[in-house]
């Protein structure tokens, strides 16, 4: 009985199965293919305020023309994007001097398929490429800009901001977070002026962003900057009122309070205007010098340890040096140098530091009379190269010193009798920039070269104090 019912069911389905096999369909198939896109570059460079026009030629497969184009420019610092629709992008560029990732999306409306094309917009301003120069004109800080063609835009700050910077200029400190966007976004212009100690300005247009006292969680008292040090995370460490201040990193890099100062690292100390800093996966430390107690001091970013370190060897006593610090430079952890003055005589000290991984060892290397002792003046400026040679000024001359063989050599550059007021090492170590009254010079100090002048720019207001070259 069950078998008979099965036969009847199969027989009843045969016409339907036959119909399925016979139905060859009556459908329209569209051949899919990617659009041909031309005249779309991977990088567009544009100045703020200029028009940006991108007009790609887009050809859909099979000659279809029904398409929609979407443009998206990511702005991560504002957690948003600029979005546009149309077959071409036509805007007045109003973003900053940064690189922005952008995306063109082409939608084939006939198939519903979307195709994506990435590109980059590199924004620039009049101050994106060139040299920012801080000078001292009769005690008043002046800020100028040298264009790539050598044109000097003199004393720009008052015309842009309607005020003067301050007096007794000290430093230009560029702010750049190498781990986030890796672009210069601001400068601190630092002065030894209690009334106007420092101002942060936008690197794209040189407009004031805030005063130093606005960079604190709580309003500070009177501040007198001694020395600012830039860090790779876009913050600064500062010696002010001879105390150590650490810029905070507790918020996102684009957060309001990123880089703010709180209270100084607590302790009884009076720091000189110099610091050695190290930051690795094994920890971080600062080495400073107490100008009153005449000794080297150990810090971490939150704690003052003073002379709480283990002294190895006894070639000199870092905890009671009885000398004044002239200059301190770290080449490597094993090659740290300090040039000191003892009753009018200059000495050269070499030592190594083992302050990471929980260690606290200070190993003395040597103490010897500095060969360039007779050349030093109260206005001497110092710079070190990546290979461990030193350069210092002496009135209208610059000298090169190699501590390995104590070779001392005057550079070839002739400054016409003008006192050298600044020297600045280029990062590759092959160029040295020197400043005098009204002028800066670029010197060749590459292998086999001894400071011949490669270029000179004149027309700056006052004595050159500091520069920053933005490329």
PDB file of C-alpha atoms in Angstrom, residues 338-462:
ATOM      1  CA  UNK A 338      79.810  67.707  30.179  1.00  0.00           C
ATOM      2  CA  UNK A 339      81.957  70.806  29.774  1.00  0.00           C
ATOM      3  CA  UNK A 340      82.357  72.630  33.075  1.00  0.00           C
ATOM      4  CA  UNK A 341      84.006  75.748  34.449  1.00  0.00           C
ATOM      5  CA  UNK A 342      86.148  75.695  37.566  1.00  0.00           C
ATOM      6  CA  UNK A 343      87.378  79.126  38.639  1.00  0.00           C
ATOM      7  CA  UNK A 344      87.867  80.284  35.055  1.00  0.00           C
ATOM      8  CA  UNK A 345      89.252  77.005  33.690  1.00  0.00           C
ATOM      9  CA  UNK A 346      87.191  74.695  31.481  1.00  0.00           C
ATOM     10  CA  UNK A 347      87.190  70.932  32.007  1.00  0.00           C
ATOM     11  CA  UNK A 348      85.819  68.136  29.869  1.00  0.00           C
ATOM     12  CA  UNK A 349      84.049  65.244  31.591  1.00  0.00           C
ATOM     13  CA  UNK A 350      82.975  61.978  30.034  1.00  0.00           C
ATOM     14  CA  UNK A 351      80.697  59.442  31.693  1.00  0.00           C
ATOM     15  CA  UNK A 352      78.100  56.743  31.022  1.00  0.00           C
ATOM     16  CA  UNK A 353      74.634  56.256  32.463  1.00  0.00           C
ATOM     17  CA  UNK A 354      72.710  53.108  33.349  1.00  0.00           C
ATOM     18  CA  UNK A 355      69.399  54.542  34.544  1.00  0.00           C
ATOM     19  CA  UNK A 356      67.052  52.175  32.673  1.00  0.00           C
ATOM     20  CA  UNK A 357      65.502  48.833  33.701  1.00  0.00           C
ATOM     21  CA  UNK A 358      65.415  50.006  37.293  1.00  0.00           C
ATOM     22  CA  UNK A 359      69.177  50.674  37.427  1.00  0.00           C
ATOM     23  CA  UNK A 360      70.834  53.763  38.869  1.00  0.00           C
ATOM     24  CA  UNK A 361      74.497  53.619  37.919  1.00  0.00           C
ATOM     25  CA  UNK A 362      76.702  56.565  36.984  1.00  0.00           C
ATOM     26  CA  UNK A 363      80.116  55.545  35.661  1.00  0.00           C
ATOM     27  CA  UNK A 364      82.819  58.192  35.367  1.00  0.00           C
ATOM     28  CA  UNK A 365      85.038  58.023  32.279  1.00  0.00           C
ATOM     29  CA  UNK A 366      87.539  60.852  32.532  1.00  0.00           C
ATOM     30  CA  UNK A 367      88.089  64.439  33.630  1.00  0.00           C
ATOM     31  CA  UNK A 368      90.599  66.556  31.734  1.00  0.00           C
ATOM     32  CA  UNK A 369      91.364  70.137  30.916  1.00  0.00           C
ATOM     33  CA  UNK A 370      89.395  71.175  27.843  1.00  0.00           C
ATOM     34  CA  UNK A 371      91.722  71.869  24.947  1.00  0.00           C
ATOM     35  CA  UNK A 372      89.599  74.809  23.784  1.00  0.00           C
ATOM     36  CA  UNK A 373      89.601  76.453  27.207  1.00  0.00           C
ATOM     37  CA  UNK A 374      91.174  79.732  26.095  1.00  0.00           C
ATOM     38  CA  UNK A 375      88.609  80.169  23.302  1.00  0.00           C
ATOM     39  CA  UNK A 376      85.463  80.071  25.420  1.00  0.00           C
ATOM     40  CA  UNK A 377      83.537  83.242  26.229  1.00  0.00           C
ATOM     41  CA  UNK A 378      80.397  84.042  28.167  1.00  0.00           C
ATOM     42  CA  UNK A 379      78.496  84.026  24.837  1.00  0.00           C
ATOM     43  CA  UNK A 380      79.841  80.689  23.534  1.00  0.00           C
ATOM     44  CA  UNK A 381      77.204  78.476  21.859  1.00  0.00           C
ATOM     45  CA  UNK A 382      77.528  74.687  21.521  1.00  0.00           C
ATOM     46  CA  UNK A 383      76.259  71.932  19.239  1.00  0.00           C
ATOM     47  CA  UNK A 384      77.087  68.244  18.919  1.00  0.00           C
ATOM     48  CA  UNK A 385      76.945  66.057  15.823  1.00  0.00           C
ATOM     49  CA  UNK A 386      75.486  62.542  15.543  1.00  0.00           C
ATOM     50  CA  UNK A 387      79.015  61.110  15.327  1.00  0.00           C
ATOM     51  CA  UNK A 388      80.170  62.692  18.588  1.00  0.00           C
ATOM     52  CA  UNK A 389      82.082  65.759  17.479  1.00  0.00           C
ATOM     53  CA  UNK A 390      81.420  69.178  19.037  1.00  0.00           C
ATOM     54  CA  UNK A 391      81.160  72.653  17.570  1.00  0.00           C
ATOM     55  CA  UNK A 392      81.395  75.847  19.604  1.00  0.00           C
ATOM     56  CA  UNK A 393      81.578  79.554  18.913  1.00  0.00           C
ATOM     57  CA  UNK A 394      84.256  82.018  19.923  1.00  0.00           C
ATOM     58  CA  UNK A 395      83.358  85.599  19.011  1.00  0.00           C
ATOM     59  CA  UNK A 396      83.353  85.643  15.179  1.00  0.00           C
ATOM     60  CA  UNK A 397      84.662  82.101  14.735  1.00  0.00           C
ATOM     61  CA  UNK A 398      83.435  78.506  15.032  1.00  0.00           C
ATOM     62  CA  UNK A 399      85.595  75.590  16.134  1.00  0.00           C
ATOM     63  CA  UNK A 400      85.247  71.852  15.659  1.00  0.00           C
ATOM     64  CA  UNK A 401      86.395  69.572  18.488  1.00  0.00           C
ATOM     65  CA  UNK A 402      86.824  65.794  18.374  1.00  0.00           C
ATOM     66  CA  UNK A 403      87.022  64.364  21.933  1.00  0.00           C
ATOM     67  CA  UNK A 404      88.440  61.050  20.721  1.00  0.00           C
ATOM     68  CA  UNK A 405      91.773  62.525  19.619  1.00  0.00           C
ATOM     69  CA  UNK A 406      91.296  66.053  21.042  1.00  0.00           C
ATOM     70  CA  UNK A 407      91.640  67.563  17.577  1.00  0.00           C
ATOM     71  CA  UNK A 408      90.636  71.242  17.633  1.00  0.00           C
ATOM     72  CA  UNK A 409      90.149  73.017  14.308  1.00  0.00           C
ATOM     73  CA  UNK A 410      88.758  76.397  13.312  1.00  0.00           C
ATOM     74  CA  UNK A 411      86.110  76.214  10.594  1.00  0.00           C
ATOM     75  CA  UNK A 412      86.782  77.910   7.277  1.00  0.00           C
ATOM     76  CA  UNK A 413      83.722  80.186   7.333  1.00  0.00           C
ATOM     77  CA  UNK A 414      84.438  83.912   7.465  1.00  0.00           C
ATOM     78  CA  UNK A 415      81.683  86.022   9.015  1.00  0.00           C
ATOM     79  CA  UNK A 416      83.286  89.371   8.338  1.00  0.00           C
ATOM     80  CA  UNK A 417      84.128  90.020  11.967  1.00  0.00           C
ATOM     81  CA  UNK A 418      80.508  89.645  13.171  1.00  0.00           C
ATOM     82  CA  UNK A 419      79.976  87.679  16.383  1.00  0.00           C
ATOM     83  CA  UNK A 420      78.352  84.292  15.880  1.00  0.00           C
ATOM     84  CA  UNK A 421      75.228  84.332  18.042  1.00  0.00           C
ATOM     85  CA  UNK A 422      73.793  80.901  17.139  1.00  0.00           C
ATOM     86  CA  UNK A 423      74.793  77.546  15.695  1.00  0.00           C
ATOM     87  CA  UNK A 424      72.306  74.797  14.858  1.00  0.00           C
ATOM     88  CA  UNK A 425      73.095  71.280  13.666  1.00  0.00           C
ATOM     89  CA  UNK A 426      71.062  69.912  10.788  1.00  0.00           C
ATOM     90  CA  UNK A 427      69.666  66.499  11.601  1.00  0.00           C
ATOM     91  CA  UNK A 428      71.832  64.617   9.094  1.00  0.00           C
ATOM     92  CA  UNK A 429      74.985  66.058  10.651  1.00  0.00           C
ATOM     93  CA  UNK A 430      76.329  67.313   7.317  1.00  0.00           C
ATOM     94  CA  UNK A 431      75.249  70.936   7.641  1.00  0.00           C
ATOM     95  CA  UNK A 432      75.678  73.530  10.364  1.00  0.00           C
ATOM     96  CA  UNK A 433      73.624  76.735  10.338  1.00  0.00           C
ATOM     97  CA  UNK A 434      75.285  79.775  11.907  1.00  0.00           C
ATOM     98  CA  UNK A 435      73.626  83.048  12.848  1.00  0.00           C
ATOM     99  CA  UNK A 436      75.051  86.528  13.327  1.00  0.00           C
ATOM    100  CA  UNK A 437      73.623  90.034  13.409  1.00  0.00           C
ATOM    101  CA  UNK A 438      71.116  90.219  10.490  1.00  0.00           C
ATOM    102  CA  UNK A 439      72.309  87.020   8.733  1.00  0.00           C
ATOM    103  CA  UNK A 440      72.289  83.237   8.704  1.00  0.00           C
ATOM    104  CA  UNK A 441      74.801  80.993   6.945  1.00  0.00           C
ATOM    105  CA  UNK A 442      74.699  77.323   5.967  1.00  0.00           C
ATOM    106  CA  UNK A 443      78.059  75.593   6.365  1.00  0.00           C
ATOM    107  CA  UNK A 444      79.275  72.312   4.864  1.00  0.00           C
ATOM    108  CA  UNK A 445      80.631  70.028   7.613  1.00  0.00           C
ATOM    109  CA  UNK A 446      80.279  66.730   5.753  1.00  0.00           C
ATOM    110  CA  UNK A 447      83.190  64.289   5.613  1.00  0.00           C
ATOM    111  CA  UNK A 448      86.338  66.092   4.458  1.00  0.00           C
ATOM    112  CA  UNK A 449      84.701  69.529   4.690  1.00  0.00           C
ATOM    113  CA  UNK A 450      85.490  72.137   7.329  1.00  0.00           C
ATOM    114  CA  UNK A 451      82.697  74.643   7.307  1.00  0.00           C
ATOM    115  CA  UNK A 452      82.856  76.434   3.989  1.00  0.00           C
ATOM    116  CA  UNK A 453      79.812  78.651   3.418  1.00  0.00           C
ATOM    117  CA  UNK A 454      77.196  77.103   1.115  1.00  0.00           C
ATOM    118  CA  UNK A 455      74.595  79.876   1.346  1.00  0.00           C
ATOM    119  CA  UNK A 456      73.899  83.152   3.111  1.00  0.00           C
ATOM    120  CA  UNK A 457      70.676  85.049   3.812  1.00  0.00           C
ATOM    121  CA  UNK A 458      70.734  88.674   4.988  1.00  0.00           C
ATOM    122  CA  UNK A 459      68.100  91.193   6.052  1.00  0.00           C
ATOM    123  CA  UNK A 460      67.025  89.707   9.378  1.00  0.00           C
ATOM    124  CA  UNK A 461      66.156  92.096  12.235  1.00  0.00           C
ATOM    125  CA  UNK A 462      68.744  91.833  15.017  1.00  0.00           C
TER     126      UNK A 462
END
